[in-house]
mmCIF file of C-alpha atoms in Angstrom:
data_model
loop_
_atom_site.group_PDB
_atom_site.id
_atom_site.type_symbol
_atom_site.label_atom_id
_atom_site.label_comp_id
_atom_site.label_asym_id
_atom_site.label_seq_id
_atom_site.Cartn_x
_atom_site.Cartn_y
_atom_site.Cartn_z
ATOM 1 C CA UNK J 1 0.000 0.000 0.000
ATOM 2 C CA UNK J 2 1.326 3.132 -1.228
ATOM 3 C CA UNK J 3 -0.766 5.252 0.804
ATOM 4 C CA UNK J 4 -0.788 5.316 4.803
ATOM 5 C CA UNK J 5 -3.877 3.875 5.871
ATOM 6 C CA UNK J 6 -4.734 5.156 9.619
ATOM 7 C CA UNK J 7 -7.129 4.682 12.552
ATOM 8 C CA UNK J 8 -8.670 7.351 14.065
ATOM 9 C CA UNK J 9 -8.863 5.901 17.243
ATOM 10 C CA UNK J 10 -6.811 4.936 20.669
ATOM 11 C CA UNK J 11 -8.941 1.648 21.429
ATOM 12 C CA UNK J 12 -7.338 -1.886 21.462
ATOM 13 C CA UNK J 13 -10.799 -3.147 20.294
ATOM 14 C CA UNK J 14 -11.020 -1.265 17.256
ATOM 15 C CA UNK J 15 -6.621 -1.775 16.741
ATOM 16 C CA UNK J 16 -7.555 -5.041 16.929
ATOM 17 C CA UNK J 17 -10.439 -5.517 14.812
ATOM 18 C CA UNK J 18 -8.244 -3.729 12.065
ATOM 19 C CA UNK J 19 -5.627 -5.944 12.576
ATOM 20 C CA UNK J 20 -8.181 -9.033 11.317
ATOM 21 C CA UNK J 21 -7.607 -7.451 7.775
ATOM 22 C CA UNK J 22 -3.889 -8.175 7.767
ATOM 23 C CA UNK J 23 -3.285 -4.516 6.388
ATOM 24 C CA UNK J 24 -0.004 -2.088 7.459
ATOM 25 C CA UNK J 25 -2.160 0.685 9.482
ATOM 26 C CA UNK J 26 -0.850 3.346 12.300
ATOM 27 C CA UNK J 27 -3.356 4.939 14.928
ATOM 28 C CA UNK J 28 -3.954 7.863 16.753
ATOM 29 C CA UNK J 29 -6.347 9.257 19.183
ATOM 30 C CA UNK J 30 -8.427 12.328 17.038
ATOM 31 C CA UNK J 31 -9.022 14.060 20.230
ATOM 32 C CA UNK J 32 -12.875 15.841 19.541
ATOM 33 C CA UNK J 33 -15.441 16.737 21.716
ATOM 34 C CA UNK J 34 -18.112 13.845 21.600
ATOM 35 C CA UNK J 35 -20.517 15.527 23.371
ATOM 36 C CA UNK J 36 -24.283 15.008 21.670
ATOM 37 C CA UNK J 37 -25.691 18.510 20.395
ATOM 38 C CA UNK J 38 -29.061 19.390 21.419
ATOM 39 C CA UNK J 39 -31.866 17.007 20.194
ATOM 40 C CA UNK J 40 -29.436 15.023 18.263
ATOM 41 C CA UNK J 41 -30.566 11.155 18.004
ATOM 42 C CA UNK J 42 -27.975 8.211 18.626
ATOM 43 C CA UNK J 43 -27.525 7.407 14.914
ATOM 44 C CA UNK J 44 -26.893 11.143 13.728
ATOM 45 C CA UNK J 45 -24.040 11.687 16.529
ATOM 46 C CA UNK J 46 -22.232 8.539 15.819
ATOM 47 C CA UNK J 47 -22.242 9.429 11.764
ATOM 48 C CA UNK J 48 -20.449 13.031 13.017
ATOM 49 C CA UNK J 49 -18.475 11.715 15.545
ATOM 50 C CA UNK J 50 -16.952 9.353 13.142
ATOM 51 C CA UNK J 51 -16.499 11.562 10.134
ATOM 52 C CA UNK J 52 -14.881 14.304 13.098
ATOM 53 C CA UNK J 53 -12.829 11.492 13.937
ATOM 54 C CA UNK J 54 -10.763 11.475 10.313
ATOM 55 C CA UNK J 55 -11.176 15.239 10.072
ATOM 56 C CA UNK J 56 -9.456 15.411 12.902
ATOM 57 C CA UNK J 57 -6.154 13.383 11.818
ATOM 58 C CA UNK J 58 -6.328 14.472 8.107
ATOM 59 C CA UNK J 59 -5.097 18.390 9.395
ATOM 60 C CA UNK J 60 -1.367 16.453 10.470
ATOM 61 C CA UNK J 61 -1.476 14.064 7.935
ATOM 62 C CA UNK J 62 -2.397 15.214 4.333
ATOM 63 C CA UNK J 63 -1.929 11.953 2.274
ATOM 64 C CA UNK J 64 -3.614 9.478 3.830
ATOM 65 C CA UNK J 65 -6.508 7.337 3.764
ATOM 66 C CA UNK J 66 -8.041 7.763 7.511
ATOM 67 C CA UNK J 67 -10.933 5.470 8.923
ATOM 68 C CA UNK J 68 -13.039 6.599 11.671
ATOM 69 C CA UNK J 69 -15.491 5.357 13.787
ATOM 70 C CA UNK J 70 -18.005 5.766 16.697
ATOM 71 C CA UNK J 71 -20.748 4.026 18.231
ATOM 72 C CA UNK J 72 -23.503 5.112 20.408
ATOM 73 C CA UNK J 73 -25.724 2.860 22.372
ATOM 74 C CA UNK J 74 -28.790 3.195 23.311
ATOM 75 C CA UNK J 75 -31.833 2.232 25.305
ATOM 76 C CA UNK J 76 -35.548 2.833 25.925
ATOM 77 C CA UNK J 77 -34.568 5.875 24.550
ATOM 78 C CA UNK J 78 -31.609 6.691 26.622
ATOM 79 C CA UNK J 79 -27.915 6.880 25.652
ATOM 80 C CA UNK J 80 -25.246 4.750 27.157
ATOM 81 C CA UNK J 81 -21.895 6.150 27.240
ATOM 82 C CA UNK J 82 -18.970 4.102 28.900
ATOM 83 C CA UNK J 83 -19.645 3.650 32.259
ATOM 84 C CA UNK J 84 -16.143 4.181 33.379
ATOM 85 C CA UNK J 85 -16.695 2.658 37.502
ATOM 86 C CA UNK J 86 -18.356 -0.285 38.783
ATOM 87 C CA UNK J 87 -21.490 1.565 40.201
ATOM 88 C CA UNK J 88 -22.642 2.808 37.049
ATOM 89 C CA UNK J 89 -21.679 -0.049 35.114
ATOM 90 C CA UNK J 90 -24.163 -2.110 37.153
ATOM 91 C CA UNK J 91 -27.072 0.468 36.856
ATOM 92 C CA UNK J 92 -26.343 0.692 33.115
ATOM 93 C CA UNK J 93 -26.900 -3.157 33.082
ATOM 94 C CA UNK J 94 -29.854 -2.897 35.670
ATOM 95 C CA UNK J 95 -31.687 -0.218 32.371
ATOM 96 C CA UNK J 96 -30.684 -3.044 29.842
ATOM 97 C CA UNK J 97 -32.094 -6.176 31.983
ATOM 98 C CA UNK J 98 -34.908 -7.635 30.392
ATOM 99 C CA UNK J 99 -34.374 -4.961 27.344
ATOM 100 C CA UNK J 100 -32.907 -3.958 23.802
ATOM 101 C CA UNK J 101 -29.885 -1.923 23.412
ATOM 102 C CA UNK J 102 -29.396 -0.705 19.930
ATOM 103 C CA UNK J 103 -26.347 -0.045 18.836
ATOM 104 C CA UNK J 104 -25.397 2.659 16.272
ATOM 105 C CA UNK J 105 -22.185 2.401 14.722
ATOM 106 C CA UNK J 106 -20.675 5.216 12.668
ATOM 107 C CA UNK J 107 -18.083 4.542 10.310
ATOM 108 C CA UNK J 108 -15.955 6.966 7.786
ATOM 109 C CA UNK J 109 -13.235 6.410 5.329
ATOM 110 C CA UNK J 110 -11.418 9.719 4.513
ATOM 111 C CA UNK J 111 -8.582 10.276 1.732
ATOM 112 C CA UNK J 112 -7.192 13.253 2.940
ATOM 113 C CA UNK J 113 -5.298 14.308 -0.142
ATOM 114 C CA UNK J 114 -8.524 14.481 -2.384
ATOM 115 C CA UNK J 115 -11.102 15.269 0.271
ATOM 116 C CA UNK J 116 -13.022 12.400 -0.931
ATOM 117 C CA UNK J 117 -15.258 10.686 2.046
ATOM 118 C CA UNK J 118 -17.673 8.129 2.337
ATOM 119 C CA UNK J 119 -19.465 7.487 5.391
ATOM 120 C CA UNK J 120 -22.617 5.371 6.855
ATOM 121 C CA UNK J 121 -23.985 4.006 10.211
ATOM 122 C CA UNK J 122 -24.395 0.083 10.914
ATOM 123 C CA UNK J 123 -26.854 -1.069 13.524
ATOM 124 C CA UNK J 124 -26.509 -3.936 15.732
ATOM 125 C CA UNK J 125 -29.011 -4.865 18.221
ATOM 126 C CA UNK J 126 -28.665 -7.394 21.787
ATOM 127 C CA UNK J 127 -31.978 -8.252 23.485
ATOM 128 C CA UNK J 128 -30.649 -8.469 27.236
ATOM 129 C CA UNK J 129 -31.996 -11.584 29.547
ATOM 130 C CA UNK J 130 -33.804 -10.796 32.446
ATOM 131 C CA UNK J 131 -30.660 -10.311 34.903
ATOM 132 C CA UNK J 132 -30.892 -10.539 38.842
ATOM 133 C CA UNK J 133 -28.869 -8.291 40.817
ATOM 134 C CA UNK J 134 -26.476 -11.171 42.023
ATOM 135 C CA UNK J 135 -26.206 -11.649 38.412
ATOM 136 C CA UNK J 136 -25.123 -8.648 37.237
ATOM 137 C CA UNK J 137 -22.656 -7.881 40.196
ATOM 138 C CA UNK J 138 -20.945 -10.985 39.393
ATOM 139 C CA UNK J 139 -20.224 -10.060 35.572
ATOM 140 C CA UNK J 140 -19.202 -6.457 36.479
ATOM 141 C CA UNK J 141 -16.538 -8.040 39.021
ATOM 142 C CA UNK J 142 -15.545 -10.616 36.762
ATOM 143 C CA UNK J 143 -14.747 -8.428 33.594
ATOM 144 C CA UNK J 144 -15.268 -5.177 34.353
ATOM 145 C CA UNK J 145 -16.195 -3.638 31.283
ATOM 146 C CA UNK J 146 -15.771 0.008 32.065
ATOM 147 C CA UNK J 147 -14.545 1.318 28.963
ATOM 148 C CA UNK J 148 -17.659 -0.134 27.061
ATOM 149 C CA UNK J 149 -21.038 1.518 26.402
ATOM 150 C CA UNK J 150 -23.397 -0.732 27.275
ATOM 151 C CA UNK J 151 -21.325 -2.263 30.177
ATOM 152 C CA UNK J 152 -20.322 -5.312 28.549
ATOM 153 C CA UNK J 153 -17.790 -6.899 26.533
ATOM 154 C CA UNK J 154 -19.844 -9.460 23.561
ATOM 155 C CA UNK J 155 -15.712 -10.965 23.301
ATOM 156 C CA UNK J 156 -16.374 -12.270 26.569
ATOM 157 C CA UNK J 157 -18.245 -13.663 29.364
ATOM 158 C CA UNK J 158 -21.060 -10.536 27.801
ATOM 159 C CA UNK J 159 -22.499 -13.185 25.694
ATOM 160 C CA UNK J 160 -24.068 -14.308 28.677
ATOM 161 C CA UNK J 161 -26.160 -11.803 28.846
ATOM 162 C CA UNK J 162 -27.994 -11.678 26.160
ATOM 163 C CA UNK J 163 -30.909 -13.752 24.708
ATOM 164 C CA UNK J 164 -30.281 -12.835 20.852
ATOM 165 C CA UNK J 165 -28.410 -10.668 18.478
ATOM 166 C CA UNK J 166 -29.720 -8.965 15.320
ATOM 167 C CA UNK J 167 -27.160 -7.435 13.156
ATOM 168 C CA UNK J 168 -25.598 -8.469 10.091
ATOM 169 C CA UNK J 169 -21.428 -8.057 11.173
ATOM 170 C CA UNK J 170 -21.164 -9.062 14.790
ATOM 171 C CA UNK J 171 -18.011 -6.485 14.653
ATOM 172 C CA UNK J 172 -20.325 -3.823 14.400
ATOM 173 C CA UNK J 173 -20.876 -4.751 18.246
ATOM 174 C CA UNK J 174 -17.279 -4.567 19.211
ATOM 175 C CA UNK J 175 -17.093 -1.224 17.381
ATOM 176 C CA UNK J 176 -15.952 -1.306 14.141
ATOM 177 C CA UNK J 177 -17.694 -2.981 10.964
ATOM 178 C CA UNK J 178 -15.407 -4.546 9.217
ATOM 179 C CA UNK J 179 -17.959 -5.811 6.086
ATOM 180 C CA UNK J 180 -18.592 -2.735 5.147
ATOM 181 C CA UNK J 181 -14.942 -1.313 5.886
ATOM 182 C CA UNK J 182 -13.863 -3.749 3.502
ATOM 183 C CA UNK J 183 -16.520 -2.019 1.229
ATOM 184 C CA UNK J 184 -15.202 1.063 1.501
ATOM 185 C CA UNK J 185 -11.396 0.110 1.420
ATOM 186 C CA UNK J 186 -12.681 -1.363 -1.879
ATOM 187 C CA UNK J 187 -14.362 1.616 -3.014
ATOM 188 C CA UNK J 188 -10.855 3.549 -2.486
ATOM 189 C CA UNK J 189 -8.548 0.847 -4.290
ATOM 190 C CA UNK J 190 -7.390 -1.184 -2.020
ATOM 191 C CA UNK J 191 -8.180 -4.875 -1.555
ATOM 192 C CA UNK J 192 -7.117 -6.496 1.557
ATOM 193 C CA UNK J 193 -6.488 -9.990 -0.185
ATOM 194 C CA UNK J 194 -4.346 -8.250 -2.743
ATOM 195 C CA UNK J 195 -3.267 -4.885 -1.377
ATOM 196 C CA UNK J 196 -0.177 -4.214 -4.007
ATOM 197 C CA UNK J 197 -3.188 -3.678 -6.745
ATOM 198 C CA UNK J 198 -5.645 -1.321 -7.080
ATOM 199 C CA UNK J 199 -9.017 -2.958 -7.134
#
């Protein structure tokens, strides 16, 4: 690949995601305010976030291809950031017990020498079991998913928790979609099984 391909992002669940495509990528944390505007619904903000996300790298690094994404979860109408402590990681799974969580998945694909950008939101919904308290202390304890909206980690011991999935890339979940990344890398020349030629 002749041009740097990077991730707008600092997770290790989206690095490693990427990684799944066997392609030469660097990362970097965009550093953008994610805070939802006024009246903005879950799938609008994750579609800005992750086209901010590239914009945000492009400015220090004007040839590249750039891939950003964000996802926003949400339920009976409320949105679930990361919990980030045990306390509120438990109430966020006490609101999902019994419930759907939706989430909303932007993704982005910026070449930062042309300006060209495409850009779309993949949803993925879990419908939660009904979870006791003892329950949903244990799986807090046992893999404390702080860092994840929606308080759970699917990778894991989270697929406990649920009674079924409805999405079409189970990635989407984790946070980023690799189907239709793949898409897009396509749509930009470059085809992971054969990423000396152009597609």
């Amino acid at each position: 690949m002749a041009t740097p391909l990077i991730l707008a992002s600092s997770s290790p669940y989206r690095r490693a995601l990427l990684q799944q495509l066997q392609l030469p990528f660097q990362y970097a944390a965009p550093h953008i305010n994610e805070e939802a505007r006024p009246g903005e619904g879950a799938d609008a903000l994750a579609l800005r976030l992750a086209k901010r996300k590239t914009e945000a790298l492009a400015v220090n690094n004007p040839h590249a291809l750039i891939i950003g994404s964000d996802q926003v979860a949400e339920c009976r109408g409320q949105i679930l950031g990361k919990p980030g402590n045990r306390s509120k990681a438990i109430a966020q799974l006490q609101t999902c017990s019994g419930h759907k969580v939706t989430f909303h998945t932007g993704l982005s694909l910026l070449d930062s020498e042309s300006g060209r950008q495409t850009s779309t939101v993949e949803t993925f919904t879990v419908y939660f079991r009904t979870l006791n308290s003892a329950q949903i202390e244990r799986y807090v304890e046992l893999e404390k998913p702080y860092d994840c909206a929606g308080s759970f980690k699917v990778e894991g011991l989270g697929i406990t928790l649920f009674e079924k999935l409805d999405g079409d890339d189970i990635n989407t979940l984790v946070g980023l979609p690799l189907i239709r990344l793949v898409d897009f890398l396509s749509e930009f020349g470059i085809d992971p099984l054969n990423p000396e030629i152009k597609c």
